[in-house]
Amino acid sequence: MKAQHGEFIGPRAPFGYQKSNENPNHLVLDPVAAVIVRKIFEMAASGTGVTSIVRYLNEQSLPTPIQHARAQGLNGNFDDGNGSWNSRSVKYILTNRTYTGVLVQGKEKRVAESTHEALVESTAFDAIQKAFQARAYNVAPQGQSADNILKSKVICGCCGGKMQRKRGTNHADWYFFTCITKNRLGADKCTGMYTREEDVLRAIYRQLKAYVNEHYITNSEYKQKIQEYTEQIAELAQRKTAVWINAMEHYEKYVQGEISKEEFRTVQDIANQAKEALIQATEGKAAYEKQYLMFRKLLSASNKDIPLSEIMDCIEKVVVDGGGMFVVKWYMN
């Protein structure tokens, strides 16, 4: 009956609220926790991923819900965790409709609106929920996308042809890829591969996680490698300058007839080798920087901070074999 009338019936107020002293069944804002909750929703609404939000909360040393509750006098056998924010805690807040000023309680899930002050607008809350749905496997809502982000990348494992994307029957809100070689050239040319788009996207996500783990580059490793390249380039640049000055001096001697053409060419070859070594080191550094930037993008996608659509430039192709097997070929391989 209390839930039906919009009274809070839970044993503890959600993080961001506290029970009113005048009426324990009414929620009022917690002046400390409410600020943190608003910040979490503000970051999520601006497109910040859960992982980044967790990192921000921990970097700012903001109290977790259990830490705050303990500070407010909570006693009992509760799991205090490791003292840090985690994705589960943030996701729980971002999916709790209580923060919109609505109470959904009891086994019957009775809904009562405008029972307490909201910490996030309903429109913003709903947008965040849609984003979560879209990024459950980094795909669009209902697992599909109106845009063909995999255009020309899904390859038939039987004939090697590009598979065509088609919409489900009766304009259903799902898509699939099919190879039409069988229809055009006959069953002896291709068995006619077929797969749902959602299955392809899920396979990409699974293999992305494995690829990132296998090719992981830590920040310290990156900085050390760049430092090595920088020092090598500086040494090679100094050597190039010295040998080219020497080559010019020998050229003057050659022109004046003091040395032979073969002697000059020997010195010139050394100068060209020094120049080539510098070019290779410079290009190596640039390639490694590009590789690291691509890795960071793949890492963000594996953490679901960005959608899969933003890493399509990292995928060469997705080969569809029989038995529901997929092989993702990455450009970084």
XYZ file of C-alpha atoms in Angstrom:
333
model
C 0.000 0.000 0.000
C 2.858 2.401 0.830
C 4.512 1.744 -2.525
C 1.206 2.375 -4.275
C 1.002 5.777 -2.616
C 4.546 6.716 -3.571
C 6.204 6.063 -0.236
C 9.725 4.649 -0.217
C 9.756 1.158 1.294
C 13.413 0.171 0.917
C 15.692 -0.398 3.927
C 18.312 2.089 2.680
C 17.952 5.196 0.556
C 19.676 5.035 -2.850
C 23.060 6.758 -3.035
C 22.334 10.452 -3.545
C 19.323 10.446 -1.236
C 18.586 9.987 2.427
C 15.410 9.285 4.342
C 13.650 12.357 5.641
C 13.856 12.876 9.399
C 10.189 13.903 9.415
C 9.012 10.976 7.278
C 11.287 7.910 6.803
C 9.178 6.899 3.798
C 10.107 10.055 1.907
C 13.404 10.597 0.095
C 15.298 13.881 0.272
C 18.602 14.833 -1.290
C 21.846 13.919 0.409
C 23.913 17.112 0.023
C 27.191 15.245 -0.532
C 26.169 12.172 -2.502
C 23.709 14.065 -4.735
C 26.578 16.097 -6.189
C 28.422 12.895 -7.137
C 25.334 11.325 -8.703
C 24.627 14.453 -10.746
C 28.224 14.400 -11.992
C 27.918 10.746 -13.030
C 24.778 11.451 -15.059
C 26.283 14.628 -16.500
C 29.323 12.713 -17.769
C 27.208 9.870 -19.166
C 24.869 12.293 -20.930
C 27.851 13.956 -22.615
C 28.930 10.593 -24.033
C 31.569 9.588 -21.481
C 31.797 5.801 -21.108
C 31.360 3.946 -17.829
C 35.049 3.035 -17.647
C 36.084 6.680 -17.970
C 33.537 7.721 -15.358
C 34.914 5.123 -12.941
C 38.438 6.371 -13.557
C 37.357 9.969 -12.909
C 35.604 9.089 -9.632
C 38.639 7.192 -8.378
C 41.086 9.890 -9.469
C 39.027 12.451 -7.548
C 38.953 10.119 -4.500
C 35.175 10.495 -4.257
C 33.503 8.200 -1.696
C 31.793 5.086 -2.969
C 28.173 4.446 -1.918
C 29.222 2.028 0.833
C 31.989 4.352 2.066
C 29.531 7.228 2.250
C 26.966 5.064 4.035
C 29.585 3.964 6.565
C 30.513 7.594 7.171
C 26.824 8.304 7.827
C 26.706 5.630 10.521
C 25.782 2.490 8.603
C 26.539 -0.663 10.585
C 26.197 -4.285 9.644
C 27.764 -7.036 7.592
C 27.932 -5.291 4.214
C 30.466 -5.876 1.454
C 32.811 -2.880 1.469
C 34.555 -3.974 -1.724
C 38.118 -2.768 -2.323
C 37.357 0.859 -1.544
C 37.239 1.941 -5.187
C 34.500 2.716 -7.658
C 33.807 0.043 -10.257
C 31.752 -0.272 -13.423
C 28.982 -2.203 -11.688
C 28.363 0.601 -9.153
C 28.280 3.291 -11.833
C 26.066 1.229 -14.143
C 23.662 0.583 -11.269
C 23.289 4.324 -10.682
C 22.902 5.123 -14.381
C 20.123 2.546 -14.792
C 18.203 3.342 -11.601
C 15.042 5.269 -12.519
C 14.725 6.478 -8.925
C 17.038 9.319 -9.906
C 14.354 10.705 -12.245
C 12.020 11.291 -9.293
C 10.105 8.059 -9.927
C 9.729 5.110 -7.558
C 9.382 1.586 -8.981
C 8.936 -0.797 -6.069
C 7.627 -4.141 -4.904
C 7.160 -7.431 -6.698
C 4.432 -5.806 -8.775
C 6.848 -3.033 -9.792
C 4.382 -0.335 -8.803
C 5.271 3.021 -10.314
C 4.785 6.322 -8.536
C 5.932 9.533 -10.209
C 7.141 12.828 -8.768
C 7.604 11.392 -5.295
C 10.944 13.124 -4.630
C 13.390 15.539 -6.217
C 14.996 14.219 -9.399
C 18.755 14.192 -9.934
C 18.487 13.754 -13.717
C 15.899 14.719 -16.316
C 13.813 11.840 -17.681
C 14.812 12.632 -21.265
C 18.510 12.464 -20.389
C 17.970 9.251 -18.417
C 16.125 7.620 -21.331
C 18.870 8.659 -23.757
C 21.477 7.031 -21.528
C 19.447 3.789 -21.410
C 19.262 3.721 -25.218
C 23.013 4.231 -25.365
C 23.503 1.268 -23.016
C 21.306 -0.884 -25.231
C 23.252 0.193 -28.291
C 26.575 -0.573 -26.656
C 25.719 -3.883 -24.998
C 27.832 -5.413 -27.765
C 28.757 -2.090 -29.357
C 25.927 -2.387 -31.826
C 22.822 -0.367 -32.492
C 19.539 -0.839 -30.550
C 18.044 -4.318 -31.146
C 21.460 -5.390 -32.400
C 21.132 -3.700 -35.774
C 22.098 -0.517 -37.563
C 20.372 1.334 -40.386
C 23.836 2.163 -41.741
C 25.930 -0.613 -43.217
C 29.106 -0.064 -41.218
C 30.448 -3.402 -42.501
C 30.109 -2.511 -46.165
C 32.539 -4.516 -48.349
C 34.134 -6.114 -45.264
C 32.046 -9.290 -44.828
C 33.593 -12.001 -47.016
C 32.257 -15.432 -47.911
C 34.619 -18.121 -46.640
C 33.574 -20.459 -49.448
C 34.106 -18.409 -52.619
C 35.879 -15.307 -51.291
C 33.230 -12.940 -52.594
C 31.795 -9.942 -50.789
C 28.548 -10.762 -49.036
C 25.540 -8.520 -49.547
C 23.598 -6.970 -46.670
C 19.827 -7.399 -46.758
C 16.948 -6.563 -44.479
C 14.853 -9.234 -42.784
C 11.636 -10.400 -44.418
C 8.626 -8.094 -44.334
C 10.968 -5.167 -43.591
C 11.780 -6.582 -40.161
C 14.094 -4.476 -38.043
C 17.097 -6.766 -38.480
C 19.657 -7.426 -41.198
C 21.673 -10.320 -42.549
C 24.541 -10.943 -44.963
C 24.293 -13.439 -47.783
C 26.565 -14.564 -50.608
C 24.808 -14.476 -53.997
C 27.507 -16.407 -55.889
C 25.482 -19.614 -55.561
C 22.463 -17.985 -57.191
C 24.528 -16.447 -59.994
C 27.031 -19.215 -60.768
C 25.606 -22.354 -59.191
C 26.136 -24.523 -56.122
C 29.431 -25.871 -57.460
C 30.910 -22.364 -57.126
C 29.639 -21.575 -53.613
C 27.487 -23.136 -50.918
C 25.758 -19.796 -50.290
C 26.938 -18.454 -46.943
C 24.409 -16.677 -44.709
C 24.761 -14.929 -41.358
C 22.885 -12.386 -39.280
C 24.498 -8.986 -38.968
C 24.191 -9.130 -35.189
C 26.238 -12.342 -35.118
C 28.990 -10.710 -37.170
C 29.137 -7.710 -34.856
C 29.224 -9.886 -31.756
C 32.046 -11.950 -33.265
C 34.007 -8.780 -33.975
C 33.582 -7.670 -30.385
C 34.711 -11.038 -28.978
C 37.775 -11.201 -31.212
C 38.517 -7.545 -30.500
C 38.860 -8.332 -26.789
C 41.264 -11.190 -27.560
C 43.260 -9.082 -30.017
C 43.681 -6.216 -27.557
C 44.864 -8.589 -24.846
C 47.387 -10.205 -27.193
C 48.770 -6.909 -28.527
C 48.532 -4.865 -25.334
C 50.831 -1.836 -25.142
C 51.201 -0.196 -21.753
C 51.784 3.535 -21.443
C 55.245 2.922 -19.998
C 56.168 0.613 -22.888
C 55.002 3.220 -25.370
C 56.940 6.047 -23.709
C 60.093 3.919 -23.498
C 59.869 2.936 -27.176
C 59.305 6.531 -28.260
C 62.272 7.637 -26.158
C 64.438 4.999 -27.848
C 63.315 6.185 -31.285
C 63.942 9.832 -30.330
C 67.474 9.107 -29.149
C 68.200 6.968 -32.204
C 66.916 9.674 -34.572
C 69.026 12.318 -32.836
C 72.154 10.181 -33.217
C 71.392 9.361 -36.848
C 70.683 13.014 -37.648
C 74.031 13.998 -36.168
C 75.790 11.265 -38.141
C 73.983 12.236 -41.364
C 75.125 15.837 -40.990
C 78.716 14.779 -40.427
C 78.928 12.325 -43.336
C 77.220 14.723 -45.748
C 79.668 17.470 -44.866
C 82.406 14.943 -45.497
C 80.794 13.967 -48.811
C 80.656 17.613 -49.955
C 84.312 18.053 -49.073
C 85.188 14.954 -51.081
C 83.085 16.211 -53.973
C 85.189 19.369 -54.115
C 88.329 17.216 -54.066
C 86.866 15.104 -56.865
C 86.071 18.171 -58.955
C 89.610 19.456 -58.382
C 90.998 16.081 -59.396
C 92.477 15.274 -56.008
C 90.570 11.977 -55.645
C 89.127 9.455 -58.069
C 85.467 9.028 -58.956
C 85.406 5.669 -57.162
C 86.744 7.255 -53.966
C 84.096 9.951 -54.105
C 81.331 7.390 -54.747
C 82.425 5.383 -51.696
C 82.021 8.443 -49.490
C 78.754 9.341 -51.236
C 77.357 5.850 -50.606
C 78.117 6.224 -46.894
C 76.264 9.549 -46.883
C 73.257 8.045 -48.665
C 73.211 5.127 -46.215
C 73.191 7.566 -43.292
C 70.329 9.475 -44.901
C 68.342 6.264 -45.481
C 68.927 5.104 -41.892
C 67.539 8.401 -40.604
C 64.499 8.122 -42.876
C 63.804 4.562 -41.717
C 64.095 5.500 -38.035
C 61.805 8.505 -38.523
C 59.258 6.405 -40.411
C 59.559 3.676 -37.762
C 58.725 6.147 -35.024
C 55.745 7.488 -36.970
C 54.502 3.945 -37.671
C 54.797 2.986 -34.013
C 52.919 6.130 -32.946
C 50.191 5.268 -35.461
C 50.103 1.689 -34.176
C 49.724 2.920 -30.592
C 46.938 5.348 -31.504
C 45.120 2.533 -33.291
C 45.638 0.254 -30.282
C 44.182 2.905 -27.971
C 41.142 3.166 -30.229
C 40.692 -0.602 -30.240
C 41.103 -0.625 -26.463
C 38.392 2.028 -26.113
C 36.066 -0.052 -28.286
C 36.795 -3.192 -26.255
C 35.912 -1.218 -23.097
C 32.738 -0.011 -24.865
C 33.772 3.634 -24.551
C 33.273 4.040 -28.311
C 31.046 2.045 -30.713
C 32.356 -0.539 -33.139
C 31.480 1.775 -36.021
C 34.476 3.928 -35.068
C 37.013 1.115 -35.556
C 35.918 -0.125 -38.984
C 39.082 1.440 -40.442
C 41.056 -1.063 -38.321
C 39.292 -4.076 -39.878
C 40.417 -5.421 -43.231
C 37.696 -8.051 -43.518
C 35.506 -10.524 -41.642
C 35.515 -13.983 -43.199
C 32.341 -16.019 -42.661
C 32.924 -19.777 -42.667
C 30.470 -22.602 -42.288
C 29.217 -23.582 -38.864
C 28.897 -19.992 -37.663
C 32.650 -19.374 -37.571
C 34.090 -15.892 -38.125
C 37.673 -14.748 -38.653
C 38.429 -11.049 -38.247
C 41.471 -9.750 -40.140
C 42.920 -6.626 -38.549
C 45.046 -4.084 -40.401
C 47.487 -4.132 -37.463
C 48.355 -7.808 -38.094
